[in-house]
Amino acid sequence: MMRYPALSALALFASTANAHFRLNFPAPRGPDTEGELKFCAGYTEVTTNRTTFPLSGGFFTIKQNHTPWSGAVLISTEQNPNDFGAFNDTKGEQFVRYWANTDVVGNLCIPLDLSRTNIPGVRDGANVTIQIAVIGGDGELFQCADLTLSNNYTIPKEISDTCSNTTVSASASAQSPSPTRSGALGLTQQIPTYVFLLFVLGGSALAIL
Ligand SMILES: *[C@@H]1O[C@H](CO)[C@@H](O)[C@H](O)[C@H]1NC(C)=O
Ligand SMILES: *[C@@H]1O[C@H](CO)[C@@H](O)[C@H](O)[C@H]1NC(C)=O
Ligand SMILES: *[C@@H]1O[C@H](CO)[C@@H](O)[C@H](O)[C@H]1NC(C)=O
Ligand SMILES: *[C@@H]1O[C@H](CO)[C@@H](O)[C@H](O)[C@H]1NC(C)=O
Ligand SMILES: *[C@@H]1O[C@H](CO)[C@@H](O)[C@H](O)[C@H]1NC(C)=O
């Protein structure tokens, strides 16, 4: 990806009139956000340079500038999840965070404690893929990150320091916020472990560009 000086980067984002979001950490399968309407932003194949991710006490960071919006996180425990079905268990979509709605935008640091999901295969040393789904005025958008889980790993300070102490709550939605779409993520299901999305606001707008 090209690096732009800070100000022109802001101008660039302001002038592209789309509401696509950016997954900053853990790194997504590929840099482009243009294909986000597609499964894993169009990056269908698993990557081999997986990000080590803590089994407990993890988080992810996204840049989302369109309000209001809704987000959810799914997980696959397959080695090469390359379609939406790979993120289903026998009952349907395998959420690690159920849909929640919020007006909060910017760089967001969102807790993701995978150890509390009790999903078989989510354990120390496992290869998993998370799929982050966002609905914010631009259809339903997807980004995936391929991970290796570890119970003795701490996210480096330079990444965790981009999350400030400011905490805001988002409301959990009892049903999918996507009434017009009945595709892979469009159906409601039982709310699992996480009922509330607790967003921790990121630092300055440029901190994690
Ligand atoms: C994996 O490597 C590709 C190509 O070098 C890079 O674009 C991507 O950011 C890397 N992903 C991770 C998680 O390091
Ligand atoms: C995890 O994936 C890597 C390639 O990304 C592979 O080398 C390794 O064997 C896999 N580990 C397990 C436990 O499947
Ligand atoms: C995955 O689950 C969703 C929701 O239950 C369902 O609509 C979809 O058909 C399933 N996909 C596959 C490939 O099983
Ligand atoms: C940390 O856990 C990984 C498995 O996730 C293991 O391979 C590694 O040896 C462990 N490191 C330490 C220092 O315990
Ligand atoms: C977060 O809050 C704690 C306690 O209120 C404080 O000690 C710490 O310095 C704060 N960290 C940052 C990065 O502001």
Coordinates of N, CA and C and ligand atoms in Angstrom, one line a residue:
M1 N 0.8 -1.2 0.0 CA 0.0 0.0 0.0 C 0.9 1.2 0.0
M2 N 0.5 2.3 -0.7 CA 1.2 3.5 -0.8 C 1.1 4.3 0.5
R3 N 2.1 4.9 0.9 CA 2.1 5.8 2.1 C 1.9 7.2 1.7
Y4 N 0.9 7.9 2.2 CA 0.7 9.3 1.9 C 1.0 10.1 3.1
P5 N 1.5 11.3 2.9 CA 1.6 12.2 4.1 C 0.2 12.3 4.7
A6 N 0.3 12.6 6.0 CA -1.0 12.6 6.8 C -2.1 13.4 6.2
L7 N -1.8 14.6 5.9 CA -2.9 15.5 5.4 C -3.5 15.0 4.1
S8 N -2.7 14.6 3.2 CA -3.3 14.2 1.9 C -4.0 12.8 2.1
A9 N -3.6 12.1 3.1 CA -4.3 10.8 3.4 C -5.7 11.2 3.8
L10 N -5.8 12.2 4.7 CA -7.1 12.6 5.2 C -8.0 13.1 4.0
A11 N -7.4 13.9 3.2 CA -8.1 14.4 2.0 C -8.6 13.3 1.1
L12 N -7.7 12.3 1.0 CA -8.1 11.2 0.1 C -9.3 10.5 0.7
F13 N -9.3 10.2 2.0 CA -10.4 9.5 2.6 C -11.6 10.3 2.5
A14 N -11.5 11.6 2.7 CA -12.7 12.5 2.7 C -13.3 12.5 1.3
S15 N -12.4 12.4 0.3 CA -13.0 12.5 -1.1 C -13.5 11.2 -1.7
T16 N -13.1 10.1 -1.1 CA -13.7 8.9 -1.6 C -15.0 8.7 -0.9
A17 N -16.1 8.8 -1.6 CA -17.4 8.8 -0.9 C -18.0 7.4 -0.6
N18 N -17.1 6.5 -0.2 CA -17.7 5.3 0.2 C -17.5 5.1 1.7
A19 N -18.3 4.2 2.3 CA -18.3 4.0 3.7 C -17.6 2.7 4.1
H20 N -16.6 2.3 3.3 CA -15.8 1.1 3.6 C -15.0 1.3 4.9
F21 N -14.9 0.2 5.6 CA -14.1 0.2 6.9 C -12.8 -0.4 6.6
R22 N -11.9 -0.1 7.6 CA -10.5 -0.7 7.5 C -10.2 -1.5 8.7
L23 N -9.8 -2.7 8.6 CA -9.3 -3.5 9.7 C -7.8 -3.3 9.8
N24 N -7.4 -2.7 11.0 CA -6.0 -2.4 11.1 C -5.2 -3.5 11.9
F25 N -5.8 -4.0 12.9 CA -5.2 -5.1 13.7 C -6.3 -6.1 14.1
P26 N -6.1 -7.4 14.0 CA -4.9 -8.0 13.3 C -5.0 -7.7 11.8
A27 N -3.9 -7.8 11.1 CA -3.8 -7.5 9.7 C -4.8 -8.3 8.9
P28 N -5.5 -7.7 8.0 CA -6.4 -8.5 7.2 C -5.7 -9.3 6.1
R29 N -6.4 -10.2 5.4 CA -5.7 -11.0 4.4 C -5.1 -10.2 3.3
G30 N -5.6 -9.1 3.0 CA -5.0 -8.2 2.0 C -5.4 -6.8 2.2
P31 N -4.6 -5.9 1.6 CA -4.8 -4.5 1.9 C -6.0 -3.8 1.4
D32 N -6.6 -4.3 0.3 CA -7.6 -3.6 -0.4 C -9.0 -3.6 0.4
T33 N -9.7 -2.5 0.4 CA -11.0 -2.5 1.0 C -12.1 -2.4 -0.1
E34 N -11.6 -2.3 -1.3 CA -12.6 -2.1 -2.4 C -13.6 -3.3 -2.6
G35 N -13.0 -4.5 -2.2 CA -13.8 -5.7 -2.4 C -14.6 -6.1 -1.2
E36 N -14.8 -5.2 -0.3 CA -15.4 -5.6 1.0 C -16.9 -6.2 0.9
L37 N -17.5 -5.9 -0.2 CA -18.9 -6.5 -0.3 C -18.8 -8.0 -0.5
K38 N -17.6 -8.5 -0.8 CA -17.5 -9.9 -1.0 C -16.9 -10.6 0.2
F39 N -17.0 -11.9 0.2 CA -16.5 -12.7 1.3 C -15.0 -12.4 1.5
C40 N -14.6 -12.1 2.7 CA -13.2 -11.7 3.1 C -12.7 -10.7 2.2
A41 N -13.5 -9.7 1.8 CA -13.0 -8.6 1.0 C -12.5 -9.0 -0.4
G42 N -12.9 -10.2 -0.8 CA -12.4 -10.8 -2.0 C -11.2 -11.6 -1.9
Y43 N -10.6 -11.6 -0.7 CA -9.4 -12.5 -0.5 C -9.9 -13.9 0.0
T44 N -10.2 -14.7 -1.0 CA -10.8 -16.0 -0.6 C -9.8 -17.0 0.0
E45 N -8.5 -16.9 -0.3 CA -7.6 -17.9 0.2 C -6.9 -17.5 1.5
V46 N -6.7 -18.5 2.3 CA -6.0 -18.3 3.6 C -4.6 -17.8 3.3
T47 N -4.1 -17.0 4.2 CA -2.7 -16.5 4.1 C -1.8 -17.4 5.0
T48 N -0.5 -17.5 4.7 CA 0.4 -18.3 5.5 C 1.1 -17.5 6.6
N49 N 1.1 -16.2 6.4 CA 1.7 -15.4 7.5 C 0.7 -15.0 8.5
R50 N 0.2 -15.9 9.2 CA -0.8 -15.7 10.2 C -0.3 -14.7 11.3
T51 N -1.3 -14.0 11.9 CA -1.0 -13.2 13.1 C -1.2 -14.0 14.3
T52 N -0.1 -14.0 15.2 CA -0.3 -14.6 16.5 C -1.3 -13.7 17.3
F53 N -2.3 -14.4 18.0 CA -3.3 -13.6 18.6 C -3.6 -14.2 20.0
P54 N -3.8 -13.4 21.0 CA -4.0 -14.0 22.4 C -5.3 -14.7 22.5
L55 N -5.3 -15.9 23.1 CA -6.6 -16.6 23.4 C -7.5 -15.8 24.3
S56 N -6.9 -15.1 25.3 CA -7.7 -14.3 26.2 C -7.2 -12.9 26.1
G57 N -8.2 -12.0 26.3 CA -7.8 -10.5 26.4 C -7.4 -9.9 25.1
G58 N -7.8 -10.4 24.0 CA -7.5 -9.8 22.7 C -8.4 -8.7 22.4
F59 N -8.1 -8.0 21.3 CA -8.9 -7.0 20.7 C -8.6 -6.8 19.2
F60 N -9.5 -6.1 18.5 CA -9.1 -5.8 17.2 C -9.4 -4.3 17.0
T61 N -8.7 -3.7 16.0 CA -8.9 -2.3 15.8 C -9.4 -2.0 14.3
I62 N -10.4 -1.2 14.2 CA -10.9 -0.8 12.9 C -11.1 0.7 12.8
K63 N -11.1 1.1 11.6 CA -11.4 2.5 11.3 C -12.7 2.5 10.6
Q64 N -13.7 3.1 11.2 CA -15.0 3.1 10.6 C -15.6 4.5 10.8
N65 N -15.9 5.2 9.6 CA -16.2 6.6 9.7 C -17.7 6.9 9.3
H66 N -18.4 5.9 9.0 CA -19.8 6.1 8.7 C -20.7 5.8 9.8
T67 N -21.6 6.6 10.2 CA -22.5 6.4 11.4 C -23.9 6.6 11.0
P68 N -24.9 5.8 11.5 CA -24.6 4.7 12.5 C -24.1 3.4 11.8
W69 N -23.7 2.5 12.6 CA -23.2 1.3 11.9 C -23.4 0.1 12.9
S70 N -23.3 -1.1 12.4 CA -23.5 -2.3 13.2 C -22.3 -3.2 12.9
G71 N -21.8 -4.0 13.9 CA -20.7 -4.9 13.6 C -20.9 -6.2 14.3
A72 N -20.3 -7.2 13.7 CA -20.3 -8.6 14.3 C -19.0 -9.2 13.9
V73 N -18.7 -10.3 14.7 CA -17.4 -11.0 14.4 C -17.8 -12.5 14.4
L74 N -17.3 -13.2 13.3 CA -17.5 -14.6 13.2 C -16.2 -15.3 13.2
I75 N -16.2 -16.6 13.5 CA -14.9 -17.3 13.5 C -15.0 -18.6 12.8
S76 N -13.9 -19.0 12.1 CA -13.8 -20.3 11.5 C -12.6 -21.0 12.1
T77 N -12.8 -22.3 12.4 CA -11.7 -23.1 12.9 C -11.1 -24.0 11.8
E78 N -11.5 -23.8 10.6 CA -10.9 -24.5 9.5 C -9.6 -24.0 9.1
Q79 N -8.7 -24.9 8.6 CA -7.4 -24.4 8.2 C -7.4 -23.5 7.0
N80 N -8.4 -23.7 6.1 CA -8.5 -22.8 4.9 C -10.0 -22.4 4.7
P81 N -10.5 -21.5 5.5 CA -11.9 -21.1 5.3 C -12.0 -20.2 4.1
N82 N -12.6 -20.7 3.0 CA -12.7 -19.9 1.8 C -14.1 -19.7 1.3
D83 N -15.1 -19.9 2.2 CA -16.4 -19.4 1.8 C -17.2 -19.1 3.1
F84 N -18.3 -18.5 3.0 CA -19.1 -18.1 4.2 C -19.5 -19.3 5.0
G85 N -19.7 -20.4 4.4 CA -20.1 -21.7 5.1 C -19.1 -22.1 6.1
A86 N -17.8 -21.8 5.8 CA -16.7 -22.2 6.7 C -16.9 -21.5 8.1
F87 N -17.7 -20.4 8.1 CA -17.9 -19.7 9.4 C -19.2 -20.1 10.1
N88 N -19.7 -21.2 9.6 CA -20.9 -21.7 10.2 C -20.6 -22.9 11.1
D89 N -21.3 -23.1 12.2 CA -21.3 -24.4 12.9 C -22.6 -25.1 12.5
T90 N -22.9 -26.2 13.2 CA -24.1 -26.9 12.8 C -25.4 -26.1 12.9
K91 N -25.4 -25.1 13.7 CA -26.6 -24.3 14.0 C -26.7 -23.1 13.1
G92 N -25.6 -22.7 12.4 CA -25.6 -21.5 11.6 C -24.3 -20.7 11.9
E93 N -24.4 -19.4 11.7 CA -23.2 -18.6 11.7 C -22.6 -18.7 13.1
Q94 N -21.3 -18.8 13.1 CA -20.5 -19.0 14.4 C -20.0 -17.7 14.9
F95 N -20.8 -17.0 15.7 CA -20.4 -15.6 16.1 C -19.5 -15.7 17.3
V96 N -18.5 -14.8 17.4 CA -17.8 -14.6 18.6 C -18.2 -13.3 19.2
R97 N -18.7 -12.4 18.4 CA -19.4 -11.2 18.9 C -20.7 -11.1 18.1
Y98 N -21.8 -11.0 18.7 CA -23.1 -10.9 18.0 C -23.2 -9.4 17.5
W99 N -24.1 -9.2 16.6 CA -24.4 -7.9 16.0 C -24.7 -6.9 17.1
A100 N -24.1 -5.7 17.0 CA -24.4 -4.6 17.9 C -24.4 -3.3 17.1
N101 N -25.2 -2.4 17.5 CA -25.3 -1.1 16.8 C -24.6 0.0 17.6
T102 N -24.1 1.0 16.9 CA -23.5 2.1 17.6 C -23.4 3.3 16.6
D103 N -23.3 4.5 17.3 CA -23.1 5.8 16.5 C -21.7 6.2 16.6
V104 N -20.9 5.4 17.4 CA -19.5 5.8 17.6 C -18.6 5.5 16.4
V105 N -17.9 6.5 15.9 CA -17.0 6.2 14.7 C -15.6 6.7 15.0
G106 N -14.7 6.4 14.1 CA -13.3 6.7 14.3 C -12.5 5.5 14.3
N107 N -11.3 5.6 15.0 CA -10.5 4.4 15.1 C -11.0 3.7 16.4
L108 N -11.4 2.5 16.3 CA -12.0 1.8 17.4 C -11.3 0.6 17.7
C109 N -11.2 0.4 19.0 CA -10.4 -0.8 19.6 C -11.5 -1.6 20.3
I110 N -11.7 -2.8 19.8 CA -12.9 -3.6 20.3 C -12.4 -4.9 20.9
P111 N -12.7 -5.1 22.2 CA -12.3 -6.3 22.9 C -12.8 -7.6 22.2
L112 N -11.9 -8.6 22.2 CA -12.3 -9.8 21.5 C -11.6 -11.0 22.3
D113 N -12.3 -11.4 23.4 CA -11.8 -12.5 24.2 C -12.3 -13.8 23.7
L114 N -11.4 -14.4 22.9 CA -11.9 -15.7 22.2 C -12.0 -16.8 23.2
S115 N -11.3 -16.8 24.3 CA -11.3 -17.9 25.3 C -12.7 -18.1 25.9
R116 N -13.5 -17.0 25.9 CA -14.8 -17.1 26.5 C -15.9 -17.6 25.6
T117 N -15.6 -18.0 24.4 CA -16.6 -18.4 23.4 C -17.0 -19.8 23.6
N118 N -16.1 -20.6 24.2 CA -16.3 -22.1 24.4 C -16.6 -22.8 23.0
I119 N -16.0 -22.3 22.0 CA -16.2 -23.0 20.7 C -15.1 -24.0 20.6
P120 N -15.5 -25.3 20.2 CA -14.5 -26.3 20.1 C -13.5 -25.9 19.0
G121 N -12.2 -26.1 19.3 CA -11.2 -25.8 18.3 C -10.7 -24.4 18.5
V122 N -11.3 -23.6 19.3 CA -10.7 -22.3 19.7 C -9.8 -22.5 20.9
R123 N -8.6 -22.8 20.7 CA -7.7 -23.2 21.8 C -6.3 -22.8 21.5
D124 N -5.4 -22.9 22.5 CA -4.0 -22.6 22.3 C -3.4 -23.3 21.1
G125 N -2.7 -22.6 20.3 CA -2.0 -23.2 19.2 C -2.9 -23.4 17.9
A126 N -4.2 -23.2 18.0 CA -5.1 -23.4 16.9 C -4.9 -22.3 15.8
N127 N -5.1 -22.7 14.6 CA -5.2 -21.8 13.5 C -6.7 -21.5 13.3
V128 N -7.0 -20.2 13.4 CA -8.4 -19.8 13.2 C -8.5 -18.6 12.3
T129 N -9.6 -18.3 11.7 CA -9.8 -17.1 11.0 C -11.0 -16.3 11.5
I130 N -10.8 -15.0 11.8 CA -12.0 -14.2 12.2 C -12.4 -13.4 11.0
Q131 N -13.8 -13.3 10.9 CA -14.4 -12.4 9.8 C -15.2 -11.3 10.5
I132 N -14.8 -10.1 10.2 CA -15.5 -9.0 10.8 C -16.5 -8.4 9.8
A133 N -17.7 -8.3 10.2 CA -18.8 -7.9 9.3 C -19.3 -6.5 9.8
V134 N -19.4 -5.6 8.9 CA -19.9 -4.2 9.3 C -21.0 -3.8 8.3
I135 N -22.0 -3.3 8.8 CA -23.1 -2.7 8.0 C -23.1 -1.2 8.4
G136 N -22.8 -0.3 7.4 CA -22.8 1.1 7.7 C -23.1 2.0 6.5
G137 N -24.2 1.7 5.9 CA -24.6 2.5 4.8 C -24.1 2.1 3.4
D138 N -23.2 1.1 3.4 CA -22.6 0.7 2.1 C -22.8 -0.8 1.9
G139 N -23.9 -1.3 2.4 CA -24.1 -2.7 2.3 C -23.4 -3.5 3.4
E140 N -23.3 -4.8 3.3 CA -22.6 -5.6 4.4 C -21.2 -5.8 3.9
L141 N -20.3 -5.4 4.7 CA -18.8 -5.5 4.4 C -18.1 -6.5 5.2
F142 N -17.1 -7.1 4.6 CA -16.3 -8.1 5.3 C -14.8 -8.0 5.2
Q143 N -14.1 -8.3 6.3 CA -12.7 -8.4 6.3 C -12.3 -9.6 7.1
C144 N -11.3 -10.3 6.7 CA -10.9 -11.5 7.4 C -9.4 -11.4 7.8
A145 N -9.1 -12.0 9.0 CA -7.7 -12.1 9.4 C -7.4 -13.5 9.9
D146 N -6.3 -14.1 9.3 CA -5.9 -15.4 9.7 C -5.0 -15.4 10.9
L147 N -5.4 -16.2 11.9 CA -4.7 -16.1 13.2 C -4.1 -17.4 13.7
T148 N -3.1 -17.4 14.5 CA -2.7 -18.6 15.3 C -2.9 -18.1 16.8
L149 N -3.7 -18.9 17.5 CA -4.0 -18.5 18.9 C -2.9 -19.0 19.9
S150 N -2.7 -18.2 20.9 CA -1.7 -18.5 21.9 C -2.2 -18.0 23.2
N151 N -2.0 -18.9 24.2 CA -2.4 -18.5 25.6 C -1.3 -17.9 26.4
N152 N -0.1 -17.6 25.7 CA 1.0 -17.0 26.4 C 1.5 -15.8 25.6
Y153 N 0.6 -15.2 24.8 CA 1.0 -14.1 24.0 C 0.3 -12.8 24.4
T154 N 1.0 -11.7 24.4 CA 0.4 -10.4 24.7 C 0.5 -9.5 23.5
I155 N -0.5 -8.9 23.1 CA -0.4 -8.0 21.9 C 0.6 -6.9 22.2
P156 N 1.5 -6.6 21.3 CA 2.6 -5.7 21.6 C 2.1 -4.3 22.0
K157 N 2.9 -3.7 22.9 CA 2.5 -2.4 23.5 C 2.2 -1.4 22.5
E158 N 3.0 -1.3 21.4 CA 2.8 -0.3 20.4 C 1.5 -0.4 19.8
I159 N 0.9 -1.6 19.8 CA -0.5 -1.7 19.2 C -1.5 -1.4 20.3
S160 N -1.3 -2.0 21.5 CA -2.3 -1.8 22.6 C -2.3 -0.3 23.0
D161 N -1.2 0.4 22.9 CA -1.2 1.8 23.3 C -2.0 2.7 22.4
T162 N -2.4 2.2 21.2 CA -3.3 3.0 20.3 C -4.7 2.9 20.9
C163 N -5.0 2.1 21.8 CA -6.3 2.1 22.4 C -6.3 2.9 23.7
S164 N -7.1 3.9 23.7 CA -7.1 4.8 24.9 C -8.0 4.2 26.0
N165 N -8.1 4.9 27.1 CA -8.9 4.4 28.2 C -10.4 4.8 28.1
T166 N -10.7 5.6 27.1 CA -12.1 6.0 27.0 C -13.0 4.8 26.5
T167 N -14.0 4.6 27.3 CA -14.8 3.4 27.0 C -16.3 3.9 26.7
V168 N -16.8 3.4 25.7 CA -18.3 3.7 25.4 C -19.0 2.3 25.1
S169 N -20.2 2.3 25.4 CA -21.0 1.1 25.1 C -21.8 1.2 23.9
A170 N -21.9 0.1 23.2 CA -22.8 0.1 22.0 C -24.0 -0.8 22.4
S171 N -25.1 -0.6 21.8 CA -26.3 -1.4 22.1 C -26.2 -2.7 21.3
A172 N -26.6 -3.8 22.0 CA -26.6 -5.0 21.3 C -28.0 -5.1 20.5
S173 N -28.0 -5.6 19.4 CA -29.2 -5.7 18.6 C -29.8 -7.1 18.8
A174 N -31.0 -7.2 19.0 CA -31.6 -8.5 19.2 C -31.8 -9.3 17.9
Q175 N -31.7 -8.6 16.8 CA -31.8 -9.3 15.5 C -30.8 -8.7 14.6
S176 N -30.6 -9.3 13.5 CA -29.7 -8.8 12.5 C -30.2 -7.4 12.0
P177 N -29.2 -6.5 11.8 CA -29.6 -5.2 11.3 C -29.7 -5.1 9.8
S178 N -29.8 -6.3 9.2 CA -29.8 -6.3 7.7 C -31.1 -6.9 7.2
P179 N -32.2 -6.1 7.3 CA -33.4 -6.7 6.9 C -33.6 -7.0 5.4
T180 N -32.8 -6.3 4.6 CA -32.9 -6.5 3.2 C -32.1 -7.7 2.6
R181 N -31.2 -8.2 3.5 CA -30.3 -9.2 3.0 C -30.6 -10.5 3.8
S182 N -30.8 -11.6 3.0 CA -31.0 -12.9 3.7 C -29.9 -13.8 3.4
G183 N -28.7 -13.3 3.0 CA -27.6 -14.1 2.7 C -26.9 -14.7 3.9
A184 N -25.6 -14.9 3.7 CA -24.8 -15.6 4.7 C -24.9 -15.0 6.1
L185 N -25.0 -13.7 6.2 CA -25.0 -13.2 7.6 C -26.3 -12.5 7.9
G186 N -27.4 -12.8 7.1 CA -28.6 -12.0 7.3 C -29.6 -12.6 8.3
L187 N -29.3 -13.8 8.8 CA -30.4 -14.3 9.7 C -30.0 -14.1 11.2
T188 N -31.1 -14.1 11.9 CA -30.9 -13.9 13.4 C -30.5 -15.3 14.0
Q189 N -29.8 -15.2 15.1 CA -29.6 -16.4 15.8 C -29.5 -16.1 17.3
Q190 N -29.5 -17.1 18.1 CA -29.4 -16.9 19.6 C -28.1 -16.1 19.9
I191 N -28.3 -15.1 20.8 CA -27.2 -14.2 21.2 C -26.2 -15.0 22.1
P192 N -25.0 -15.2 21.7 CA -24.0 -15.9 22.5 C -23.4 -15.1 23.6
T193 N -22.2 -15.4 23.9 CA -21.6 -14.9 25.1 C -21.7 -13.4 25.2
Y194 N -21.4 -12.7 24.1 CA -21.3 -11.2 24.2 C -22.6 -10.6 23.8
V195 N -23.2 -10.0 24.7 CA -24.4 -9.2 24.4 C -24.1 -7.8 24.1
F196 N -23.2 -7.2 24.8 CA -22.8 -5.8 24.6 C -21.5 -5.7 23.8
L197 N -21.5 -4.8 22.9 CA -20.2 -4.5 22.3 C -19.7 -3.3 23.1
L198 N -18.5 -3.4 23.6 CA -17.9 -2.4 24.4 C -16.8 -1.8 23.6
F199 N -16.9 -0.6 23.1 CA -15.9 0.0 22.2 C -15.0 0.8 23.0
V200 N -13.7 0.6 22.8 CA -12.7 1.5 23.4 C -12.2 2.4 22.3
L201 N -12.4 3.6 22.4 CA -12.0 4.6 21.4 C -10.5 4.6 21.2
G202 N -10.1 4.7 19.9 CA -8.7 4.8 19.6 C -8.1 6.1 19.9
G203 N -6.8 6.2 19.7 CA -6.1 7.5 19.9 C -6.4 8.5 18.8
S204 N -5.4 9.3 18.4 CA -5.7 10.3 17.4 C -6.1 9.6 16.1
A205 N -6.6 10.4 15.2 CA -7.1 9.9 14.0 C -6.0 9.3 13.1
L206 N -4.8 9.7 13.4 CA -3.7 9.2 12.6 C -2.9 8.1 13.2
A207 N -3.3 7.8 14.4 CA -2.4 6.8 15.2 C -2.3 5.5 14.6
I208 N -3.3 5.0 14.0 CA -3.2 3.6 13.4 C -3.6 3.6 11.9
L209 N -3.3 4.7 11.2 CA -3.6 4.7 9.8 C -2.7 3.6 9.1
Ligands
LIG1 C1 1.4 -11.1 4.9 O1 2.2 -10.8 3.8 C2 1.6 -10.0 2.8 C3 2.6 -9.8 1.7 O2 3.8 -9.5 2.1 C4 1.3 -8.6 3.5 O3 0.6 -7.8 2.6 C5 0.4 -8.9 4.7 O4 0.2 -7.7 5.4 C6 1.0 -9.9 5.6 N1 0.0 -10.2 6.6 C7 0.3 -10.3 7.9 C8 -0.8 -10.7 8.9 O5 1.4 -10.0 8.3
LIG2 C1 -1.2 -23.4 11.0 O1 -1.0 -22.8 9.7 C2 0.4 -22.9 9.4 C3 0.5 -22.2 8.0 O2 -0.1 -20.9 8.1 C4 0.9 -24.3 9.3 O3 2.3 -24.3 9.0 C5 0.7 -25.0 10.6 O4 1.0 -26.3 10.5 C6 -0.7 -24.9 11.1 N1 -0.9 -25.4 12.4 C7 -1.8 -26.2 12.7 C8 -1.9 -26.6 14.2 O5 -2.6 -26.7 11.9
LIG3 C1 -24.6 -20.7 7.2 O1 -25.6 -20.3 8.2 C2 -26.5 -19.3 7.7 C3 -27.4 -18.8 8.8 O2 -28.0 -19.9 9.5 C4 -27.3 -19.9 6.5 O3 -28.2 -19.0 6.0 C5 -26.4 -20.4 5.4 O4 -27.1 -21.1 4.4 C6 -25.3 -21.3 6.0 N1 -24.4 -21.6 5.0 C7 -23.9 -22.9 4.7 C8 -23.0 -23.0 3.6 O5 -24.3 -23.8 5.4
LIG4 C1 3.6 -20.2 23.9 O1 2.6 -21.0 23.3 C2 3.0 -21.6 22.0 C3 1.7 -22.3 21.5 O2 0.7 -21.4 21.3 C4 4.1 -22.5 22.2 O3 4.5 -23.0 20.9 C5 5.3 -21.8 22.8 O4 6.4 -22.6 23.1 C6 4.9 -21.1 24.1 N1 6.0 -20.2 24.6 C7 6.3 -20.1 25.8 C8 7.4 -19.2 26.1 O5 5.7 -20.8 26.7
LIG5 C1 -5.6 4.3 31.9 O1 -6.2 4.5 33.1 C2 -5.4 4.1 34.2 C3 -6.2 4.2 35.5 O2 -7.2 5.2 35.3 C4 -4.1 5.0 34.2 O3 -3.3 4.5 35.3 C5 -3.4 4.8 32.9 O4 -2.3 5.6 32.8 C6 -4.3 5.1 31.7 N1 -3.6 4.8 30.5 C7 -3.6 5.6 29.4 C8 -2.9 5.2 28.2 O5 -4.2 6.7 29.5

